[in-house]
Amino acid sequence: MTTTSLDNQLLAVLDEWQVAIVANDADRIGSFMADEWVMVSENGITTAAQFLAFVRSGDLTHSAFQRVGDPRIRYHGDLALLSTRITNTAHYQGVRFDADEWTTDAFIHADGRWRCLLTQITATKK
């Protein structure tokens, strides 16, 4: 498989994951995550179980989520590092948050599919 087709495959996974996030579908969101997935942000480390519990409870919802600009993808065997800019609109306990962030996701290719191991979020300068 060429790097371009690998890139397209991985970006399609990311785009489908974003659709699941906007649908606020915890089961679908979780299907894109490895069991050990964590998100690292200015708030610290959030596990998959914690993140999905927020979604399931309705405390965390998203009404928009999209990547903007050109991504950077690098492969290291079955590991892919995907960095891109993301804009999203979330609501946490009814309070709206609009975010413009750089994200780096570490994906592992196993059992014929890509799953995310780690998401690192860095807010852009406004």
PDB file of N, CA, C and O in Angstrom, residues 5-76:
ATOM      1  N   SER A   5      -2.233   6.157  -0.014  1.00  0.00           N
ATOM      2  CA  SER A   5      -3.439   5.400   0.311  1.00  0.00           C
ATOM      3  C   SER A   5      -3.520   5.098   1.806  1.00  0.00           C
ATOM      4  O   SER A   5      -4.613   5.088   2.374  1.00  0.00           O
ATOM      5  N   LEU A   6      -2.374   4.906   2.470  1.00  0.00           N
ATOM      6  CA  LEU A   6      -2.391   4.767   3.925  1.00  0.00           C
ATOM      7  C   LEU A   6      -2.883   6.045   4.587  1.00  0.00           C
ATOM      8  O   LEU A   6      -3.696   6.000   5.514  1.00  0.00           O
ATOM      9  N   ASP A   7      -2.383   7.187   4.114  1.00  0.00           N
ATOM     10  CA  ASP A   7      -2.828   8.486   4.640  1.00  0.00           C
ATOM     11  C   ASP A   7      -4.333   8.631   4.491  1.00  0.00           C
ATOM     12  O   ASP A   7      -5.024   9.023   5.437  1.00  0.00           O
ATOM     13  N   ASN A   8      -4.842   8.328   3.287  1.00  0.00           N
ATOM     14  CA  ASN A   8      -6.282   8.460   3.034  1.00  0.00           C
ATOM     15  C   ASN A   8      -7.087   7.532   3.934  1.00  0.00           C
ATOM     16  O   ASN A   8      -8.153   7.912   4.436  1.00  0.00           O
ATOM     17  N   GLN A   9      -6.584   6.326   4.156  1.00  0.00           N
ATOM     18  CA  GLN A   9      -7.274   5.370   5.030  1.00  0.00           C
ATOM     19  C   GLN A   9      -7.317   5.891   6.468  1.00  0.00           C
ATOM     20  O   GLN A   9      -8.366   5.866   7.114  1.00  0.00           O
ATOM     21  N   LEU A  10      -6.191   6.393   6.944  1.00  0.00           N
ATOM     22  CA  LEU A  10      -6.132   6.898   8.318  1.00  0.00           C
ATOM     23  C   LEU A  10      -6.989   8.156   8.494  1.00  0.00           C
ATOM     24  O   LEU A  10      -7.704   8.291   9.488  1.00  0.00           O
ATOM     25  N   LEU A  11      -6.945   9.046   7.513  1.00  0.00           N
ATOM     26  CA  LEU A  11      -7.773  10.258   7.595  1.00  0.00           C
ATOM     27  C   LEU A  11      -9.259   9.917   7.552  1.00  0.00           C
ATOM     28  O   LEU A  11     -10.071  10.568   8.222  1.00  0.00           O
ATOM     29  N   ALA A  12      -9.626   8.889   6.798  1.00  0.00           N
ATOM     30  CA  ALA A  12     -11.030   8.456   6.768  1.00  0.00           C
ATOM     31  C   ALA A  12     -11.457   7.956   8.142  1.00  0.00           C
ATOM     32  O   ALA A  12     -12.576   8.234   8.595  1.00  0.00           O
ATOM     33  N   VAL A  13     -10.569   7.244   8.831  1.00  0.00           N
ATOM     34  CA  VAL A  13     -10.864   6.781  10.192  1.00  0.00           C
ATOM     35  C   VAL A  13     -11.073   7.978  11.114  1.00  0.00           C
ATOM     36  O   VAL A  13     -12.039   8.033  11.879  1.00  0.00           O
ATOM     37  N   LEU A  14     -10.165   8.958  11.032  1.00  0.00           N
ATOM     38  CA  LEU A  14     -10.298  10.154  11.866  1.00  0.00           C
ATOM     39  C   LEU A  14     -11.608  10.881  11.577  1.00  0.00           C
ATOM     40  O   LEU A  14     -12.330  11.280  12.494  1.00  0.00           O
ATOM     41  N   ASP A  15     -11.943  11.031  10.307  1.00  0.00           N
ATOM     42  CA  ASP A  15     -13.187  11.713   9.934  1.00  0.00           C
ATOM     43  C   ASP A  15     -14.412  10.957  10.445  1.00  0.00           C
ATOM     44  O   ASP A  15     -15.376  11.567  10.924  1.00  0.00           O
ATOM     45  N   GLU A  16     -14.390   9.621  10.365  1.00  0.00           N
ATOM     46  CA  GLU A  16     -15.516   8.821  10.874  1.00  0.00           C
ATOM     47  C   GLU A  16     -15.627   8.945  12.393  1.00  0.00           C
ATOM     48  O   GLU A  16     -16.736   8.981  12.938  1.00  0.00           O
ATOM     49  N   TRP A  17     -14.486   9.005  13.058  1.00  0.00           N
ATOM     50  CA  TRP A  17     -14.474   9.177  14.514  1.00  0.00           C
ATOM     51  C   TRP A  17     -15.115  10.514  14.878  1.00  0.00           C
ATOM     52  O   TRP A  17     -15.901  10.625  15.813  1.00  0.00           O
ATOM     53  N   GLN A  18     -14.801  11.560  14.106  1.00  0.00           N
ATOM     54  CA  GLN A  18     -15.366  12.880  14.360  1.00  0.00           C
ATOM     55  C   GLN A  18     -16.882  12.878  14.155  1.00  0.00           C
ATOM     56  O   GLN A  18     -17.611  13.522  14.910  1.00  0.00           O
ATOM     57  N   VAL A  19     -17.374  12.136  13.170  1.00  0.00           N
ATOM     58  CA  VAL A  19     -18.817  12.011  12.951  1.00  0.00           C
ATOM     59  C   VAL A  19     -19.462  11.353  14.172  1.00  0.00           C
ATOM     60  O   VAL A  19     -20.521  11.789  14.645  1.00  0.00           O
ATOM     61  N   ALA A  20     -18.814  10.319  14.711  1.00  0.00           N
ATOM     62  CA  ALA A  20     -19.340   9.647  15.910  1.00  0.00           C
ATOM     63  C   ALA A  20     -19.365  10.598  17.100  1.00  0.00           C
ATOM     64  O   ALA A  20     -20.306  10.573  17.905  1.00  0.00           O
ATOM     65  N   ILE A  21     -18.341  11.452  17.212  1.00  0.00           N
ATOM     66  CA  ILE A  21     -18.289  12.421  18.325  1.00  0.00           C
ATOM     67  C   ILE A  21     -19.438  13.414  18.223  1.00  0.00           C
ATOM     68  O   ILE A  21     -20.109  13.710  19.212  1.00  0.00           O
ATOM     69  N   VAL A  22     -19.704  13.924  17.024  1.00  0.00           N
ATOM     70  CA  VAL A  22     -20.813  14.880  16.837  1.00  0.00           C
ATOM     71  C   VAL A  22     -22.158  14.189  17.052  1.00  0.00           C
ATOM     72  O   VAL A  22     -23.106  14.812  17.525  1.00  0.00           O
ATOM     73  N   ALA A  23     -22.233  12.894  16.769  1.00  0.00           N
ATOM     74  CA  ALA A  23     -23.467  12.147  17.010  1.00  0.00           C
ATOM     75  C   ALA A  23     -23.642  11.834  18.497  1.00  0.00           C
ATOM     76  O   ALA A  23     -24.709  11.358  18.914  1.00  0.00           O
ATOM     77  N   ASN A  24     -22.588  12.114  19.307  1.00  0.00           N
ATOM     78  CA  ASN A  24     -22.625  11.853  20.742  1.00  0.00           C
ATOM     79  C   ASN A  24     -22.957  10.393  21.043  1.00  0.00           C
ATOM     80  O   ASN A  24     -23.687  10.077  21.984  1.00  0.00           O
ATOM     81  N   ASP A  25     -22.408   9.514  20.213  1.00  0.00           N
ATOM     82  CA  ASP A  25     -22.640   8.075  20.303  1.00  0.00           C
ATOM     83  C   ASP A  25     -21.435   7.432  20.982  1.00  0.00           C
ATOM     84  O   ASP A  25     -20.419   7.144  20.340  1.00  0.00           O
ATOM     85  N   ALA A  26     -21.526   7.215  22.285  1.00  0.00           N
ATOM     86  CA  ALA A  26     -20.389   6.722  23.068  1.00  0.00           C
ATOM     87  C   ALA A  26     -19.863   5.391  22.557  1.00  0.00           C
ATOM     88  O   ALA A  26     -18.647   5.178  22.521  1.00  0.00           O
ATOM     89  N   ASP A  27     -20.743   4.487  22.161  1.00  0.00           N
ATOM     90  CA  ASP A  27     -20.280   3.187  21.670  1.00  0.00           C
ATOM     91  C   ASP A  27     -19.481   3.337  20.380  1.00  0.00           C
ATOM     92  O   ASP A  27     -18.427   2.714  20.228  1.00  0.00           O
ATOM     93  N   ARG A  28     -19.989   4.143  19.459  1.00  0.00           N
ATOM     94  CA  ARG A  28     -19.244   4.374  18.210  1.00  0.00           C
ATOM     95  C   ARG A  28     -17.941   5.108  18.481  1.00  0.00           C
ATOM     96  O   ARG A  28     -16.912   4.787  17.891  1.00  0.00           O
ATOM     97  N   ILE A  29     -17.974   6.115  19.350  1.00  0.00           N
ATOM     98  CA  ILE A  29     -16.744   6.839  19.695  1.00  0.00           C
ATOM     99  C   ILE A  29     -15.717   5.849  20.243  1.00  0.00           C
ATOM    100  O   ILE A  29     -14.558   5.831  19.823  1.00  0.00           O
ATOM    101  N   GLY A  30     -16.141   5.018  21.165  1.00  0.00           N
ATOM    102  CA  GLY A  30     -15.249   4.051  21.787  1.00  0.00           C
ATOM    103  C   GLY A  30     -14.676   3.042  20.817  1.00  0.00           C
ATOM    104  O   GLY A  30     -13.569   2.524  21.032  1.00  0.00           O
ATOM    105  N   SER A  31     -15.387   2.754  19.734  1.00  0.00           N
ATOM    106  CA  SER A  31     -14.896   1.766  18.767  1.00  0.00           C
ATOM    107  C   SER A  31     -13.643   2.245  18.033  1.00  0.00           C
ATOM    108  O   SER A  31     -12.931   1.438  17.436  1.00  0.00           O
ATOM    109  N   PHE A  32     -13.353   3.531  18.086  1.00  0.00           N
ATOM    110  CA  PHE A  32     -12.159   4.084  17.451  1.00  0.00           C
ATOM    111  C   PHE A  32     -10.969   4.143  18.414  1.00  0.00           C
ATOM    112  O   PHE A  32      -9.867   4.491  18.020  1.00  0.00           O
ATOM    113  N   MET A  33     -11.218   3.835  19.684  1.00  0.00           N
ATOM    114  CA  MET A  33     -10.197   3.942  20.725  1.00  0.00           C
ATOM    115  C   MET A  33      -9.678   2.563  21.124  1.00  0.00           C
ATOM    116  O   MET A  33     -10.464   1.624  21.277  1.00  0.00           O
ATOM    117  N   ALA A  34      -8.382   2.468  21.352  1.00  0.00           N
ATOM    118  CA  ALA A  34      -7.831   1.280  21.988  1.00  0.00           C
ATOM    119  C   ALA A  34      -8.243   1.320  23.457  1.00  0.00           C
ATOM    120  O   ALA A  34      -8.555   2.393  23.997  1.00  0.00           O
ATOM    121  N   ASP A  35      -8.257   0.173  24.108  1.00  0.00           N
ATOM    122  CA  ASP A  35      -8.680   0.120  25.514  1.00  0.00           C
ATOM    123  C   ASP A  35      -7.862   1.054  26.393  1.00  0.00           C
ATOM    124  O   ASP A  35      -8.377   1.626  27.352  1.00  0.00           O
ATOM    125  N   GLU A  36      -6.574   1.228  26.080  1.00  0.00           N
ATOM    126  CA  GLU A  36      -5.698   2.055  26.908  1.00  0.00           C
ATOM    127  C   GLU A  36      -5.661   3.518  26.478  1.00  0.00           C
ATOM    128  O   GLU A  36      -4.851   4.303  26.983  1.00  0.00           O
ATOM    129  N   TRP A  37      -6.571   3.948  25.579  1.00  0.00           N
ATOM    130  CA  TRP A  37      -6.589   5.328  25.083  1.00  0.00           C
ATOM    131  C   TRP A  37      -6.671   6.311  26.245  1.00  0.00           C
ATOM    132  O   TRP A  37      -7.400   6.094  27.224  1.00  0.00           O
ATOM    133  N   VAL A  38      -5.911   7.386  26.108  1.00  0.00           N
ATOM    134  CA  VAL A  38      -6.015   8.525  27.010  1.00  0.00           C
ATOM    135  C   VAL A  38      -5.941   9.801  26.184  1.00  0.00           C
ATOM    136  O   VAL A  38      -5.380   9.816  25.090  1.00  0.00           O
ATOM    137  N   MET A  39      -6.523  10.857  26.727  1.00  0.00           N
ATOM    138  CA  MET A  39      -6.412  12.189  26.146  1.00  0.00           C
ATOM    139  C   MET A  39      -5.626  13.036  27.133  1.00  0.00           C
ATOM    140  O   MET A  39      -5.944  13.048  28.335  1.00  0.00           O
ATOM    141  N   VAL A  40      -4.617  13.729  26.612  1.00  0.00           N
ATOM    142  CA  VAL A  40      -3.803  14.618  27.434  1.00  0.00           C
ATOM    143  C   VAL A  40      -4.112  16.042  26.998  1.00  0.00           C
ATOM    144  O   VAL A  40      -4.001  16.374  25.812  1.00  0.00           O
ATOM    145  N   SER A  41      -4.529  16.876  27.961  1.00  0.00           N
ATOM    146  CA  SER A  41      -4.879  18.262  27.653  1.00  0.00           C
ATOM    147  C   SER A  41      -4.456  19.150  28.821  1.00  0.00           C
ATOM    148  O   SER A  41      -3.855  18.674  29.784  1.00  0.00           O
ATOM    149  N   GLU A  42      -4.841  20.418  28.756  1.00  0.00           N
ATOM    150  CA  GLU A  42      -4.529  21.339  29.852  1.00  0.00           C
ATOM    151  C   GLU A  42      -5.193  20.908  31.155  1.00  0.00           C
ATOM    152  O   GLU A  42      -4.816  21.347  32.237  1.00  0.00           O
ATOM    153  N   ASN A  43      -6.186  20.019  31.063  1.00  0.00           N
ATOM    154  CA  ASN A  43      -6.888  19.519  32.253  1.00  0.00           C
ATOM    155  C   ASN A  43      -6.247  18.268  32.839  1.00  0.00           C
ATOM    156  O   ASN A  43      -6.727  17.755  33.838  1.00  0.00           O
ATOM    157  N   GLY A  44      -5.194  17.765  32.202  1.00  0.00           N
ATOM    158  CA  GLY A  44      -4.540  16.551  32.677  1.00  0.00           C
ATOM    159  C   GLY A  44      -4.835  15.373  31.765  1.00  0.00           C
ATOM    160  O   GLY A  44      -5.046  15.536  30.567  1.00  0.00           O
ATOM    161  N   ILE A  45      -4.873  14.181  32.355  1.00  0.00           N
ATOM    162  CA  ILE A  45      -5.085  12.943  31.597  1.00  0.00           C
ATOM    163  C   ILE A  45      -6.503  12.442  31.843  1.00  0.00           C
ATOM    164  O   ILE A  45      -6.937  12.309  32.988  1.00  0.00           O
ATOM    165  N   THR A  46      -7.203  12.167  30.750  1.00  0.00           N
ATOM    166  CA  THR A  46      -8.554  11.613  30.806  1.00  0.00           C
ATOM    167  C   THR A  46      -8.521  10.247  30.138  1.00  0.00           C
ATOM    168  O   THR A  46      -8.041  10.121  29.009  1.00  0.00           O
ATOM    169  N   THR A  47      -9.019   9.221  30.815  1.00  0.00           N
ATOM    170  CA  THR A  47      -9.047   7.878  30.247  1.00  0.00           C
ATOM    171  C   THR A  47     -10.244   7.719  29.310  1.00  0.00           C
ATOM    172  O   THR A  47     -11.199   8.516  29.351  1.00  0.00           O
ATOM    173  N   ALA A  48     -10.212   6.657  28.522  1.00  0.00           N
ATOM    174  CA  ALA A  48     -11.344   6.346  27.647  1.00  0.00           C
ATOM    175  C   ALA A  48     -12.606   6.156  28.473  1.00  0.00           C
ATOM    176  O   ALA A  48     -13.672   6.675  28.121  1.00  0.00           O
ATOM    177  N   ALA A  49     -12.501   5.424  29.568  1.00  0.00           N
ATOM    178  CA  ALA A  49     -13.679   5.167  30.413  1.00  0.00           C
ATOM    179  C   ALA A  49     -14.276   6.473  30.940  1.00  0.00           C
ATOM    180  O   ALA A  49     -15.505   6.645  30.937  1.00  0.00           O
ATOM    181  N   GLN A  50     -13.424   7.399  31.370  1.00  0.00           N
ATOM    182  CA  GLN A  50     -13.919   8.689  31.873  1.00  0.00           C
ATOM    183  C   GLN A  50     -14.588   9.496  30.759  1.00  0.00           C
ATOM    184  O   GLN A  50     -15.690  10.026  30.943  1.00  0.00           O
ATOM    185  N   PHE A  51     -13.924   9.594  29.601  1.00  0.00           N
ATOM    186  CA  PHE A  51     -14.453  10.371  28.480  1.00  0.00           C
ATOM    187  C   PHE A  51     -15.798   9.805  28.036  1.00  0.00           C
ATOM    188  O   PHE A  51     -16.777  10.541  27.875  1.00  0.00           O
ATOM    189  N   LEU A  52     -15.857   8.483  27.856  1.00  0.00           N
ATOM    190  CA  LEU A  52     -17.099   7.867  27.387  1.00  0.00           C
ATOM    191  C   LEU A  52     -18.213   7.974  28.419  1.00  0.00           C
ATOM    192  O   LEU A  52     -19.382   8.112  28.055  1.00  0.00           O
ATOM    193  N   ALA A  53     -17.873   7.969  29.699  1.00  0.00           N
ATOM    194  CA  ALA A  53     -18.887   8.155  30.745  1.00  0.00           C
ATOM    195  C   ALA A  53     -19.492   9.554  30.666  1.00  0.00           C
ATOM    196  O   ALA A  53     -20.713   9.722  30.843  1.00  0.00           O
ATOM    197  N   PHE A  54     -18.660  10.569  30.391  1.00  0.00           N
ATOM    198  CA  PHE A  54     -19.182  11.936  30.218  1.00  0.00           C
ATOM    199  C   PHE A  54     -20.160  11.998  29.054  1.00  0.00           C
ATOM    200  O   PHE A  54     -21.209  12.632  29.132  1.00  0.00           O
ATOM    201  N   VAL A  55     -19.816  11.325  27.944  1.00  0.00           N
ATOM    202  CA  VAL A  55     -20.694  11.321  26.767  1.00  0.00           C
ATOM    203  C   VAL A  55     -21.982  10.568  27.085  1.00  0.00           C
ATOM    204  O   VAL A  55     -23.080  11.058  26.791  1.00  0.00           O
ATOM    205  N   ARG A  56     -21.864   9.380  27.678  1.00  0.00           N
ATOM    206  CA  ARG A  56     -23.056   8.575  27.995  1.00  0.00           C
ATOM    207  C   ARG A  56     -24.017   9.308  28.933  1.00  0.00           C
ATOM    208  O   ARG A  56     -25.229   9.208  28.796  1.00  0.00           O
ATOM    209  N   SER A  57     -23.470  10.067  29.873  1.00  0.00           N
ATOM    210  CA  SER A  57     -24.314  10.781  30.834  1.00  0.00           C
ATOM    211  C   SER A  57     -25.006  11.992  30.214  1.00  0.00           C
ATOM    212  O   SER A  57     -25.952  12.521  30.780  1.00  0.00           O
ATOM    213  N   GLY A  58     -24.506  12.442  29.056  1.00  0.00           N
ATOM    214  CA  GLY A  58     -25.035  13.655  28.442  1.00  0.00           C
ATOM    215  C   GLY A  58     -24.358  14.915  28.961  1.00  0.00           C
ATOM    216  O   GLY A  58     -24.663  16.022  28.503  1.00  0.00           O
ATOM    217  N   ASP A  59     -23.442  14.765  29.927  1.00  0.00           N
ATOM    218  CA  ASP A  59     -22.709  15.931  30.434  1.00  0.00           C
ATOM    219  C   ASP A  59     -21.822  16.547  29.369  1.00  0.00           C
ATOM    220  O   ASP A  59     -21.584  17.754  29.377  1.00  0.00           O
ATOM    221  N   LEU A  60     -21.297  15.716  28.453  1.00  0.00           N
ATOM    222  CA  LEU A  60     -20.439  16.200  27.368  1.00  0.00           C
ATOM    223  C   LEU A  60     -21.080  15.870  26.035  1.00  0.00           C
ATOM    224  O   LEU A  60     -21.377  14.704  25.753  1.00  0.00           O
ATOM    225  N   THR A  61     -21.330  16.904  25.245  1.00  0.00           N
ATOM    226  CA  THR A  61     -21.853  16.727  23.887  1.00  0.00           C
ATOM    227  C   THR A  61     -21.035  17.593  22.943  1.00  0.00           C
ATOM    228  O   THR A  61     -20.388  18.562  23.357  1.00  0.00           O
ATOM    229  N   HIS A  62     -21.065  17.222  21.673  1.00  0.00           N
ATOM    230  CA  HIS A  62     -20.417  18.016  20.632  1.00  0.00           C
ATOM    231  C   HIS A  62     -21.428  18.297  19.534  1.00  0.00           C
ATOM    232  O   HIS A  62     -22.187  17.412  19.141  1.00  0.00           O
ATOM    233  N   SER A  63     -21.445  19.513  19.040  1.00  0.00           N
ATOM    234  CA  SER A  63     -22.321  19.867  17.927  1.00  0.00           C
ATOM    235  C   SER A  63     -21.525  20.132  16.653  1.00  0.00           C
ATOM    236  O   SER A  63     -22.107  20.248  15.582  1.00  0.00           O
ATOM    237  N   ALA A  64     -20.209  20.232  16.767  1.00  0.00           N
ATOM    238  CA  ALA A  64     -19.334  20.414  15.593  1.00  0.00           C
ATOM    239  C   ALA A  64     -17.969  19.849  15.932  1.00  0.00           C
ATOM    240  O   ALA A  64     -17.525  19.919  17.083  1.00  0.00           O
ATOM    241  N   PHE A  65     -17.310  19.287  14.926  1.00  0.00           N
ATOM    242  CA  PHE A  65     -15.972  18.720  15.120  1.00  0.00           C
ATOM    243  C   PHE A  65     -15.401  18.474  13.733  1.00  0.00           C
ATOM    244  O   PHE A  65     -15.935  17.655  12.987  1.00  0.00           O
ATOM    245  N   GLN A  66     -14.352  19.199  13.381  1.00  0.00           N
ATOM    246  CA  GLN A  66     -13.775  18.990  12.048  1.00  0.00           C
ATOM    247  C   GLN A  66     -12.301  19.339  12.035  1.00  0.00           C
ATOM    248  O   GLN A  66     -11.835  20.179  12.796  1.00  0.00           O
ATOM    249  N   ARG A  67     -11.584  18.658  11.149  1.00  0.00           N
ATOM    250  CA  ARG A  67     -10.177  18.995  10.983  1.00  0.00           C
ATOM    251  C   ARG A  67     -10.068  20.084   9.923  1.00  0.00           C
ATOM    252  O   ARG A  67     -10.859  20.141   8.979  1.00  0.00           O
ATOM    253  N   VAL A  68      -9.106  20.968  10.107  1.00  0.00           N
ATOM    254  CA  VAL A  68      -8.873  22.057   9.167  1.00  0.00           C
ATOM    255  C   VAL A  68      -7.387  22.073   8.825  1.00  0.00           C
ATOM    256  O   VAL A  68      -6.547  21.731   9.650  1.00  0.00           O
ATOM    257  N   GLY A  69      -7.084  22.460   7.609  1.00  0.00           N
ATOM    258  CA  GLY A  69      -5.686  22.523   7.203  1.00  0.00           C
ATOM    259  C   GLY A  69      -5.139  21.154   6.834  1.00  0.00           C
ATOM    260  O   GLY A  69      -5.857  20.164   6.769  1.00  0.00           O
ATOM    261  N   ASP A  70      -3.858  21.130   6.569  1.00  0.00           N
ATOM    262  CA  ASP A  70      -3.196  19.909   6.137  1.00  0.00           C
ATOM    263  C   ASP A  70      -2.640  19.134   7.330  1.00  0.00           C
ATOM    264  O   ASP A  70      -1.942  19.701   8.161  1.00  0.00           O
ATOM    265  N   PRO A  71      -2.931  17.846   7.391  1.00  0.00           N
ATOM    266  CA  PRO A  71      -2.404  17.032   8.482  1.00  0.00           C
ATOM    267  C   PRO A  71      -0.947  16.636   8.215  1.00  0.00           C
ATOM    268  O   PRO A  71      -0.467  16.690   7.088  1.00  0.00           O
ATOM    269  N   ARG A  72      -0.274  16.246   9.277  1.00  0.00           N
ATOM    270  CA  ARG A  72       1.067  15.664   9.181  1.00  0.00           C
ATOM    271  C   ARG A  72       0.950  14.248   9.705  1.00  0.00           C
ATOM    272  O   ARG A  72       0.490  14.021  10.832  1.00  0.00           O
ATOM    273  N   ILE A  73       1.350  13.265   8.898  1.00  0.00           N
ATOM    274  CA  ILE A  73       1.256  11.865   9.281  1.00  0.00           C
ATOM    275  C   ILE A  73       2.628  11.221   9.119  1.00  0.00           C
ATOM    276  O   ILE A  73       3.272  11.393   8.083  1.00  0.00           O
ATOM    277  N   ARG A  74       3.052  10.481  10.133  1.00  0.00           N
ATOM    278  CA  ARG A  74       4.310   9.745  10.091  1.00  0.00           C
ATOM    279  C   ARG A  74       4.045   8.333  10.597  1.00  0.00           C
ATOM    280  O   ARG A  74       3.308   8.131  11.568  1.00  0.00           O
ATOM    281  N   TYR A  75       4.653   7.366   9.926  1.00  0.00           N
ATOM    282  CA  TYR A  75       4.469   5.954  10.267  1.00  0.00           C
ATOM    283  C   TYR A  75       5.742   5.385  10.868  1.00  0.00           C
ATOM    284  O   TYR A  75       6.844   5.691  10.433  1.00  0.00           O
ATOM    285  N   HIS A  76       5.536   4.539  11.860  1.00  0.00           N
ATOM    286  CA  HIS A  76       6.621   3.824  12.529  1.00  0.00           C
ATOM    287  C   HIS A  76       6.134   2.388  12.716  1.00  0.00           C
ATOM    288  O   HIS A  76       5.567   2.047  13.758  1.00  0.00           O
TER     289      HIS A  76
END
